[in-house]
PDB file of C-alpha atoms in Angstrom:
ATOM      1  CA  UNK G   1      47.242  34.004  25.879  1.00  0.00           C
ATOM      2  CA  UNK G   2      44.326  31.445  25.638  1.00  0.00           C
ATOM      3  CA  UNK G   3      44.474  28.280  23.046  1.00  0.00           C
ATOM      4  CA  UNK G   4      41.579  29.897  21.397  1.00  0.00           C
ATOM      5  CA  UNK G   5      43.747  32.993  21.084  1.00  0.00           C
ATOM      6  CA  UNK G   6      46.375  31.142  19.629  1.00  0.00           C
ATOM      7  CA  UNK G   7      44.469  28.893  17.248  1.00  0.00           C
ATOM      8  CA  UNK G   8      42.998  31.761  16.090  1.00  0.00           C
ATOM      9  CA  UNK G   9      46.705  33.372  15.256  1.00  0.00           C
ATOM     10  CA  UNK G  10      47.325  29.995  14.341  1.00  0.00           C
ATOM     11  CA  UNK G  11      44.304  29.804  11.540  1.00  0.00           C
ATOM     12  CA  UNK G  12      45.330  33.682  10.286  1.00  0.00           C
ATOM     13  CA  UNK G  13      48.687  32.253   8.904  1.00  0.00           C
ATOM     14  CA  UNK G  14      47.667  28.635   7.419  1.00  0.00           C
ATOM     15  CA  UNK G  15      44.538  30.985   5.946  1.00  0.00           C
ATOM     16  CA  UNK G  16      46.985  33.122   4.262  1.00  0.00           C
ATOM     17  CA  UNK G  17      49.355  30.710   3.092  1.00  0.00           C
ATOM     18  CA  UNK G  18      45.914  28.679   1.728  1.00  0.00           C
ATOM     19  CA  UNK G  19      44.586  31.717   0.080  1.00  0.00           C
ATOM     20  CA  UNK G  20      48.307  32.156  -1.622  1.00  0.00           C
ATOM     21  CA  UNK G  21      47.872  27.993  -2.880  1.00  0.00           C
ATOM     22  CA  UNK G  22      44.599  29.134  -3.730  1.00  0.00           C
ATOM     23  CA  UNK G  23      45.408  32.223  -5.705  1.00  0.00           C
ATOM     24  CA  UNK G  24      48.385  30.294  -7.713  1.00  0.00           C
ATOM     25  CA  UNK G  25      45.836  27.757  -8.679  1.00  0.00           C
ATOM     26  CA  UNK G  26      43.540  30.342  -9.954  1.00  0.00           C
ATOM     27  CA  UNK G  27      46.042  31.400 -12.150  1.00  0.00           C
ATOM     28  CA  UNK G  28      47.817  27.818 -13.523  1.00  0.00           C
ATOM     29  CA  UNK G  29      44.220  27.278 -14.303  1.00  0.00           C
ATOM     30  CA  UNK G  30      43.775  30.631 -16.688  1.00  0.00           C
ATOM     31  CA  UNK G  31      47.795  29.522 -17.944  1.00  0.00           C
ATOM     32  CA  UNK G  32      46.070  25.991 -18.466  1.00  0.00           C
ATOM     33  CA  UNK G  33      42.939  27.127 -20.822  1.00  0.00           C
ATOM     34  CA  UNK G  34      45.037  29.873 -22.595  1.00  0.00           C
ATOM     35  CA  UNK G  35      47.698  26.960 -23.360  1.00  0.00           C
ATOM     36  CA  UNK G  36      44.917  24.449 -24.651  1.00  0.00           C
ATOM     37  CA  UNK G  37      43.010  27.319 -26.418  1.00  0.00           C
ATOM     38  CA  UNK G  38      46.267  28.357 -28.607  1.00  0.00           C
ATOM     39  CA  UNK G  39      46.892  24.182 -29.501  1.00  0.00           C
ATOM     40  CA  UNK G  40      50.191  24.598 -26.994  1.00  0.00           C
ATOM     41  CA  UNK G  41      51.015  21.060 -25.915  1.00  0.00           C
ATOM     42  CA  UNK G  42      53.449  21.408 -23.064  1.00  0.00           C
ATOM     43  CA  UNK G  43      51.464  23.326 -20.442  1.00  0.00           C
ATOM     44  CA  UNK G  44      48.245  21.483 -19.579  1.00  0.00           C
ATOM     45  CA  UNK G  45      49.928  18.283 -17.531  1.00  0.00           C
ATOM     46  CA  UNK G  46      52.131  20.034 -15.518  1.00  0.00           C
ATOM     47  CA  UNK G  47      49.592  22.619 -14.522  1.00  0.00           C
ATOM     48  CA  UNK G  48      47.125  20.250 -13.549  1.00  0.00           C
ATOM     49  CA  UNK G  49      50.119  18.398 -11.805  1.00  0.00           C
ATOM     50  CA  UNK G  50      51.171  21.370  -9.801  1.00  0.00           C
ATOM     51  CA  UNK G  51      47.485  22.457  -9.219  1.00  0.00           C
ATOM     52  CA  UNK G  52      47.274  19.037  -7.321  1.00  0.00           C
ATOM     53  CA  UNK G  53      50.286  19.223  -5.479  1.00  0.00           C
ATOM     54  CA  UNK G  54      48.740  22.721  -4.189  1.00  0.00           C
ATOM     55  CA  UNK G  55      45.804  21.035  -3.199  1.00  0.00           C
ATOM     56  CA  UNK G  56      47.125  18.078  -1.226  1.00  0.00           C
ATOM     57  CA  UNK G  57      49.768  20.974   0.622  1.00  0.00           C
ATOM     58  CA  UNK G  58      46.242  22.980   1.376  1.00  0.00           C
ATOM     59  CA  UNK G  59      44.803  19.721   2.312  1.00  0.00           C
ATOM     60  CA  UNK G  60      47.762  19.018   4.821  1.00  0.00           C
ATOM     61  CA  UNK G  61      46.998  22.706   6.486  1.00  0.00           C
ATOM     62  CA  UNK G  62      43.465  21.792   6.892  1.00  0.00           C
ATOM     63  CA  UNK G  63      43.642  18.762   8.316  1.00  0.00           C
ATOM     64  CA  UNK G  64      45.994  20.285  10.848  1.00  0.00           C
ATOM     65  CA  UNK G  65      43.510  23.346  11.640  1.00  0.00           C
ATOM     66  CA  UNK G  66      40.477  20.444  12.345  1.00  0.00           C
ATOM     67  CA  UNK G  67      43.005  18.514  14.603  1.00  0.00           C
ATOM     68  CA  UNK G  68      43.837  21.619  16.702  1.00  0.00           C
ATOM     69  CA  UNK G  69      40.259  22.472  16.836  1.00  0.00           C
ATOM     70  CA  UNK G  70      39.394  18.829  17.578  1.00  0.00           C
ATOM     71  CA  UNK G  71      42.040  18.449  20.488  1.00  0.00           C
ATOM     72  CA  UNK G  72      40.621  22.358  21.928  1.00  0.00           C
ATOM     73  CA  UNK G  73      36.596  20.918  22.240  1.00  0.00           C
ATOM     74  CA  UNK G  74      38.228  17.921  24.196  1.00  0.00           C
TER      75      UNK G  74
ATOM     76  CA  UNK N   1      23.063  43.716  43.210  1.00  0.00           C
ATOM     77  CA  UNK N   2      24.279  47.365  43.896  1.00  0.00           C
ATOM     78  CA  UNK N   3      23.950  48.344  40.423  1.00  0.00           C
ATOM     79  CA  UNK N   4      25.474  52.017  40.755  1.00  0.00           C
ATOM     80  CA  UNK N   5      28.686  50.576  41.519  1.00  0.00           C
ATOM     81  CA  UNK N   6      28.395  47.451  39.602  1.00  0.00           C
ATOM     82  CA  UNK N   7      28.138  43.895  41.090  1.00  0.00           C
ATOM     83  CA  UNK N   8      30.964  40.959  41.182  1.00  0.00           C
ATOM     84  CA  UNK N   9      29.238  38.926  38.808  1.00  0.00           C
ATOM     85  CA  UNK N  10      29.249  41.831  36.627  1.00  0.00           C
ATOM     86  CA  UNK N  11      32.687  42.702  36.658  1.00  0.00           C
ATOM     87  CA  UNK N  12      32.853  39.195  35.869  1.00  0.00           C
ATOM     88  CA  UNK N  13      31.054  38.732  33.047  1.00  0.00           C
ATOM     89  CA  UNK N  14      32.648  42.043  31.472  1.00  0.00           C
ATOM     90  CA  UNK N  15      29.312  43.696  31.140  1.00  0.00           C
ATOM     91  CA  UNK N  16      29.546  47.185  30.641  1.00  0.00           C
ATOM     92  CA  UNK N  17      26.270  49.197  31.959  1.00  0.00           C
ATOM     93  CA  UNK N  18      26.118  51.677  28.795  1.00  0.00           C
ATOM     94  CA  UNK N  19      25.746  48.533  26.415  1.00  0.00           C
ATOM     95  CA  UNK N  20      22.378  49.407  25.412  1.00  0.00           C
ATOM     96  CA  UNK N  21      20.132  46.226  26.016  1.00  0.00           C
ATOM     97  CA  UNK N  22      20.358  44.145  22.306  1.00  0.00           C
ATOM     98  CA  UNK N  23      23.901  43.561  23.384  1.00  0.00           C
ATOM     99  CA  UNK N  24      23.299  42.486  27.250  1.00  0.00           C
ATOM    100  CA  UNK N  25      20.155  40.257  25.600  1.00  0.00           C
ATOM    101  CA  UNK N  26      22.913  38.573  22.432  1.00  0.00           C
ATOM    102  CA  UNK N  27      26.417  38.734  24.012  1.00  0.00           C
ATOM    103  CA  UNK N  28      28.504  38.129  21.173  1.00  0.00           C
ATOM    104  CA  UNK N  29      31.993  36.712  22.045  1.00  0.00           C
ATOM    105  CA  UNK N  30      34.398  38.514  19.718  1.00  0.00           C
ATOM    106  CA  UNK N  31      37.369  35.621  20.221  1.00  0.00           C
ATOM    107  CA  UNK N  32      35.161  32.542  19.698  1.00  0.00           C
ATOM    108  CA  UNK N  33      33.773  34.278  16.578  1.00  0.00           C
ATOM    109  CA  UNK N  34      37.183  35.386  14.924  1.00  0.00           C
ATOM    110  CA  UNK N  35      38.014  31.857  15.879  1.00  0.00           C
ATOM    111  CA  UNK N  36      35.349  29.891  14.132  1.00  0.00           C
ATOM    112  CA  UNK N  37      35.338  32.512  11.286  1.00  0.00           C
ATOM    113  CA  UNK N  38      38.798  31.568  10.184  1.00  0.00           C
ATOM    114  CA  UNK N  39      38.266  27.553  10.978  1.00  0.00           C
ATOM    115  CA  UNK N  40      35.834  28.512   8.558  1.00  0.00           C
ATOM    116  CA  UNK N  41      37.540  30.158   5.641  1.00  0.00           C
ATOM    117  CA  UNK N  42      40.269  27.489   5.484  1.00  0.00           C
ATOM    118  CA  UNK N  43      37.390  24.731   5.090  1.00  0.00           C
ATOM    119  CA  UNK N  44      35.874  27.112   2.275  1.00  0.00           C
ATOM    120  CA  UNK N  45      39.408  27.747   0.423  1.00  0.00           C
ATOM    121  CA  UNK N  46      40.235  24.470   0.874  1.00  0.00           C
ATOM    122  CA  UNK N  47      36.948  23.578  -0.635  1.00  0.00           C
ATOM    123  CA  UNK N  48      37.590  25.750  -3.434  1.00  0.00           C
ATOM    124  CA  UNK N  49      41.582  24.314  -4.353  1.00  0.00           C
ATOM    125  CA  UNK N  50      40.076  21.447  -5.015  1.00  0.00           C
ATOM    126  CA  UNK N  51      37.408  22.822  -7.433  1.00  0.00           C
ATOM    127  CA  UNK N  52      40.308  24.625  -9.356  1.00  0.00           C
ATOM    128  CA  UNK N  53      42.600  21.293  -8.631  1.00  0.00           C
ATOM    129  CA  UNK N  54      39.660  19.047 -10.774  1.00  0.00           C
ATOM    130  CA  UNK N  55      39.121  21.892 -13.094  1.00  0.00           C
ATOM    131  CA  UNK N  56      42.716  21.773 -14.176  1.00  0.00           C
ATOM    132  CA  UNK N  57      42.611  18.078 -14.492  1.00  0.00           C
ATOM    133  CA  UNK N  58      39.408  18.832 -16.862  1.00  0.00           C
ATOM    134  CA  UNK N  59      41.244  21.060 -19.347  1.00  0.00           C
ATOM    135  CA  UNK N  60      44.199  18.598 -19.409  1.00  0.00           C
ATOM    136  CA  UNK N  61      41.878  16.273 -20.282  1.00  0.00           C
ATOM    137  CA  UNK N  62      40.190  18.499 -22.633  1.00  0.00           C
ATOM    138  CA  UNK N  63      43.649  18.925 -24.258  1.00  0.00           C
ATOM    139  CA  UNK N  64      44.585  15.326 -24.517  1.00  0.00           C
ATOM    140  CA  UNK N  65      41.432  14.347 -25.735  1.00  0.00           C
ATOM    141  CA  UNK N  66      41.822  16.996 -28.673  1.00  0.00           C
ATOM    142  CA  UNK N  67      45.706  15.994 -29.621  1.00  0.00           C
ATOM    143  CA  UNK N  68      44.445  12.439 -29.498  1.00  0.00           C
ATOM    144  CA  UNK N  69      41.696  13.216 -31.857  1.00  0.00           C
ATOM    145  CA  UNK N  70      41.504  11.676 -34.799  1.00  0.00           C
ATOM    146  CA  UNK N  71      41.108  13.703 -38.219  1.00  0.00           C
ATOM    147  CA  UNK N  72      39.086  12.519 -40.818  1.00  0.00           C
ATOM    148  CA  UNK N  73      41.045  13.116 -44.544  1.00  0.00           C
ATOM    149  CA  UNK N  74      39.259  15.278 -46.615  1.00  0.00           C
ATOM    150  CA  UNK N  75      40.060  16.409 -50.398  1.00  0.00           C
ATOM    151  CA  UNK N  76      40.571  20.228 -50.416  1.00  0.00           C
ATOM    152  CA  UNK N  77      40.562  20.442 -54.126  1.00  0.00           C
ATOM    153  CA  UNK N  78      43.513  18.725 -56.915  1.00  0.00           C
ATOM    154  CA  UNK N  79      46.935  18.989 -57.587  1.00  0.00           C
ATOM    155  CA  UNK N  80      46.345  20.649 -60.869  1.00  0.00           C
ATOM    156  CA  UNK N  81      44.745  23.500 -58.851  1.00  0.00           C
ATOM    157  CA  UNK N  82      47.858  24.774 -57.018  1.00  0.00           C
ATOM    158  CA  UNK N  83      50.053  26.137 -59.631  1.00  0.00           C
ATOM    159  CA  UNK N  84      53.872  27.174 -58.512  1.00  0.00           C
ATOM    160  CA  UNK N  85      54.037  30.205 -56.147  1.00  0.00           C
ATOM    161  CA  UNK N  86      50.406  30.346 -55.776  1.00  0.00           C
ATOM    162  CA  UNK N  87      47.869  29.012 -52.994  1.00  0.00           C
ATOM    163  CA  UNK N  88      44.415  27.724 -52.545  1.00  0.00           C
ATOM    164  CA  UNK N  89      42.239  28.306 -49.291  1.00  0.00           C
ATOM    165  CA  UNK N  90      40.384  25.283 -47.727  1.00  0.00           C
ATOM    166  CA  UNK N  91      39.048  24.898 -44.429  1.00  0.00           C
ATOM    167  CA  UNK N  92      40.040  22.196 -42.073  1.00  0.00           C
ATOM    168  CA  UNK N  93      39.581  20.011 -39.676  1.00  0.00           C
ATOM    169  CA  UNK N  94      36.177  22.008 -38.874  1.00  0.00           C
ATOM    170  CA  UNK N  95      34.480  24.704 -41.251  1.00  0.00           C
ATOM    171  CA  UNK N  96      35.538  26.981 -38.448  1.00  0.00           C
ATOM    172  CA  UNK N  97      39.458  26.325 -38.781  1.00  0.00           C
ATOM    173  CA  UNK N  98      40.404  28.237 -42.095  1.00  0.00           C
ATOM    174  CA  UNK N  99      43.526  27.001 -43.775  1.00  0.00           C
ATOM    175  CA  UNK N 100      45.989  28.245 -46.476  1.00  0.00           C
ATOM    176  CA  UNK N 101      47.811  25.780 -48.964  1.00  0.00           C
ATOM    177  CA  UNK N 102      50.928  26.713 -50.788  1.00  0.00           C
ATOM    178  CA  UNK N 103      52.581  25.219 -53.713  1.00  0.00           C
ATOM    179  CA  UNK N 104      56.347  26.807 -53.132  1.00  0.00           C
ATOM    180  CA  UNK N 105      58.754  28.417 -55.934  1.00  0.00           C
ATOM    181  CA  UNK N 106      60.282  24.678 -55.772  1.00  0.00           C
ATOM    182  CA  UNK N 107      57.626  22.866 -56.125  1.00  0.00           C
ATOM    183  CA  UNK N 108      56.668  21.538 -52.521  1.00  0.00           C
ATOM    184  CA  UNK N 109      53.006  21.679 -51.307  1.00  0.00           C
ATOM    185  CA  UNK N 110      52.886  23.072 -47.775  1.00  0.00           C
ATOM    186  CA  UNK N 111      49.995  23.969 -45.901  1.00  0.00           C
ATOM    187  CA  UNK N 112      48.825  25.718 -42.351  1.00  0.00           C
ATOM    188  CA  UNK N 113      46.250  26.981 -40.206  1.00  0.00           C
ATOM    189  CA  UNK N 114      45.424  30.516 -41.600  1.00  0.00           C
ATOM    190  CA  UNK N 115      44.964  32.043 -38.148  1.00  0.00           C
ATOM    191  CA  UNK N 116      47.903  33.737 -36.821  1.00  0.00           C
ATOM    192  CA  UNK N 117      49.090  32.966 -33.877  1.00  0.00           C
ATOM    193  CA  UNK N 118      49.050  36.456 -32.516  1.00  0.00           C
ATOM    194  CA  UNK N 119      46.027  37.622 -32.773  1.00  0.00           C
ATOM    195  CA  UNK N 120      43.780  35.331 -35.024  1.00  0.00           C
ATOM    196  CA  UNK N 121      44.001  37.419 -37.950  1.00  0.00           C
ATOM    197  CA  UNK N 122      44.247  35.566 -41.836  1.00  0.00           C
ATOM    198  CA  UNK N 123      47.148  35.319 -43.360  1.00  0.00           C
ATOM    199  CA  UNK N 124      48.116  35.120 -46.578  1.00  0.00           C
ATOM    200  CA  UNK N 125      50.642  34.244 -48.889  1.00  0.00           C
ATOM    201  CA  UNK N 126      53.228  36.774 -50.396  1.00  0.00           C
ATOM    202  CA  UNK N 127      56.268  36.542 -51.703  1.00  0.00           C
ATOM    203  CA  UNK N 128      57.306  33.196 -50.458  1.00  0.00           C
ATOM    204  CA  UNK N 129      56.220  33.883 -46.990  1.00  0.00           C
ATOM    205  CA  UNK N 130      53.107  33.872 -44.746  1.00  0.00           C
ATOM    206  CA  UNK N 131      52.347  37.325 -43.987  1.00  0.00           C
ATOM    207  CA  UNK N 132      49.523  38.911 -41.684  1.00  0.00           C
ATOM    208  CA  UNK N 133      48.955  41.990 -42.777  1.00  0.00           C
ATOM    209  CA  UNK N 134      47.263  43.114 -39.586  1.00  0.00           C
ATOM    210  CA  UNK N 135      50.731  43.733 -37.383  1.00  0.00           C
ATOM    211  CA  UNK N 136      53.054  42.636 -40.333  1.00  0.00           C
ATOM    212  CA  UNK N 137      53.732  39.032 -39.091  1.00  0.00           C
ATOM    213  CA  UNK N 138      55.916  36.473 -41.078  1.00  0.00           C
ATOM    214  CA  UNK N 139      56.015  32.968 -40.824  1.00  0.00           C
ATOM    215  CA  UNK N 140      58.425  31.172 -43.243  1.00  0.00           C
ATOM    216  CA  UNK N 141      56.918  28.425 -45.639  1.00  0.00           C
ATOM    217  CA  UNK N 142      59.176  25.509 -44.221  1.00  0.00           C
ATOM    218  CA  UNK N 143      57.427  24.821 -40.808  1.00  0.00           C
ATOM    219  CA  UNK N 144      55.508  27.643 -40.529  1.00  0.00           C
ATOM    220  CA  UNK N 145      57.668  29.470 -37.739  1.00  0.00           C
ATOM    221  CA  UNK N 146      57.284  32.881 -36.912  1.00  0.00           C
ATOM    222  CA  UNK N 147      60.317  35.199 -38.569  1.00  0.00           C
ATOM    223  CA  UNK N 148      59.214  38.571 -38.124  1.00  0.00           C
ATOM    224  CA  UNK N 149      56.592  40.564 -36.474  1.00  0.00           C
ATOM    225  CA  UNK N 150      54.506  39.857 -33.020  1.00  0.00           C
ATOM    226  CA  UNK N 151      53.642  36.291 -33.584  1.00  0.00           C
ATOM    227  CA  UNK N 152      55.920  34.234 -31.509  1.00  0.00           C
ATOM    228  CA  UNK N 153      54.354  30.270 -31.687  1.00  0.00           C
ATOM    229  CA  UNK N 154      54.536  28.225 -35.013  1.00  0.00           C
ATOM    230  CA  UNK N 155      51.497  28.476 -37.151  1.00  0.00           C
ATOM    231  CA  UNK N 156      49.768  24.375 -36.879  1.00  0.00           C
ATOM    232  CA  UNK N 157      50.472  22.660 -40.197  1.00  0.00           C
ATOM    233  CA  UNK N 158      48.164  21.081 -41.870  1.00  0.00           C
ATOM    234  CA  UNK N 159      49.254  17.290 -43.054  1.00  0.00           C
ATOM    235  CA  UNK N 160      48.833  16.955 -46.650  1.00  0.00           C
ATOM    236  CA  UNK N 161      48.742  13.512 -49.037  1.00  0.00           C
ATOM    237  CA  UNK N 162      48.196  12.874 -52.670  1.00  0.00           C
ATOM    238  CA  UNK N 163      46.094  10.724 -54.015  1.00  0.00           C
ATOM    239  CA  UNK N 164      46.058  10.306 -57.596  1.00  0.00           C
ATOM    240  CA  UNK N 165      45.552  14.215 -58.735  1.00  0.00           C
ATOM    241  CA  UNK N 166      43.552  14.386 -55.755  1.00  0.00           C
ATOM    242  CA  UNK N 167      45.229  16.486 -52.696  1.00  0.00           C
ATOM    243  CA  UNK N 168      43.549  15.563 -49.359  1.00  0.00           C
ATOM    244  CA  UNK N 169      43.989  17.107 -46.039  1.00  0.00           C
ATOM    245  CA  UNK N 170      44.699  14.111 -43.646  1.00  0.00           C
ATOM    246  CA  UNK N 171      45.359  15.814 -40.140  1.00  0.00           C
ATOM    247  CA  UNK N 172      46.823  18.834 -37.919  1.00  0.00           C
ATOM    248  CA  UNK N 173      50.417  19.023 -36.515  1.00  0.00           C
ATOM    249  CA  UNK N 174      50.925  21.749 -33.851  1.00  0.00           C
ATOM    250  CA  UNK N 175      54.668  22.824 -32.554  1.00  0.00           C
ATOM    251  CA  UNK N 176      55.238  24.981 -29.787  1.00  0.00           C
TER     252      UNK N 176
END
């Protein structure tokens, strides 16, 4: 199997576990605005909190996708 | 080139003779492109977990910015005007936020956000309870909390303060 082969297996399962961050973001947001549109004061914080902590996991996969790609053009 | 049989630098290459002549002309190289496709979609996801990441942050702020608010008091008519057992509508803290005072059976002057917490319908007062007549929800008088029916969150109260015979709204507590 080539390294493109494999990155490309490789970028199929961090794109699927970035779509799942992605999709559980989607929805803290719509838990978010239905919490602040009803007055409820315990939900926005630690959905914007978790929404980060999403992001900076997602961020971790990508910077490991454009590190393999980086060290496959050398 | 023997091209009946097919050349070396043909079997090579992969080139299949039936491929009509587009393809021979833009060889498209299926495992490159899958490759750079998906480099591509985690860049765009990525892209996008951050929009919903700062979009989050933006309705916490949103939210914090509103609980911090500060009410202005406003008069929403006199004590003289809320006999026992009766109440008064007023609207508060914007002419879109309808409100419902209460003097109770003992005397006590109690007031909420008319909107029910269900489903935003009015309700009203009856028989010492709040009662919304659209799926038969109760909230008791005390702190407004939900006793019977769909609703299942507090109705906001509405801070009240006497001045003189004057009766002022002065700002909005919400419960969970």
């Amino acid at each position: 199997m080539s390294v493109q082969r494999q990155g490309t297996t490789l970028f199929t399962a961090i794109l699927v576990l970035v779509a799942t961050g992605v999709v559980v973001q989607l929805w803290l947001l719509t838990v978010s605005m239905e919490a602040v549109a009803r007055h409820d004061a315990h939900t926005a914080i630690p959905a914007a909190v978790s929404s980060t902590v999403l992001f900076a996991i997602n961020m971790g996969l990508l910077r490991y996708v454009l590190r393999f790609d980086r060290s496959l053009r050398r | 080139m023997n091209e009946e049989s097919g050349c070396e630098s043909c079997k090579k290459c992969g080139e299949n003779k039936a491929d009509p002549q587009w393809k021979k002309d833009f060889p498209i190289e299926w495992e490159g492109d899958h490759y750079v496709s998906r480099r591509e979609m985690v860049k765009f996801l990525t892209l996008g977990s951050a929009i919903l990441a700062a979009a989050n942050w933006l309705v916490a702020w949103i939210w914090h910015r509103r609980r911090n608010g500060t009410f202005q008091a406003q008069m929403i008519g006199s004590v003289a005007d809320l006999e026992r057992n009766k109440s008064i509508l007023f609207r508060y803290p914007t002419e879109k936020d309808p409100c419902i005072a209460v003097c109770t059976p003992t005397g006590e002057l109690v007031a909420y956000s008319q909107v029910c917490t269900h489903l935003s319908c009015a309700v009203i007062y009856k028989e010492e309870e709040l009662f919304c007549p659209c799926h038969n929800g109760v909230f008791e008088l005390k702190a407004g909390r939900p006793t019977a029916g769909p609703p299942t969150r507090s109705l906001p109260r509405i801070v009240l303060e006497k001045r003189g015979d004057q009766l002022f709204a002065t700002g909005v507590e919400v419960t969970a």
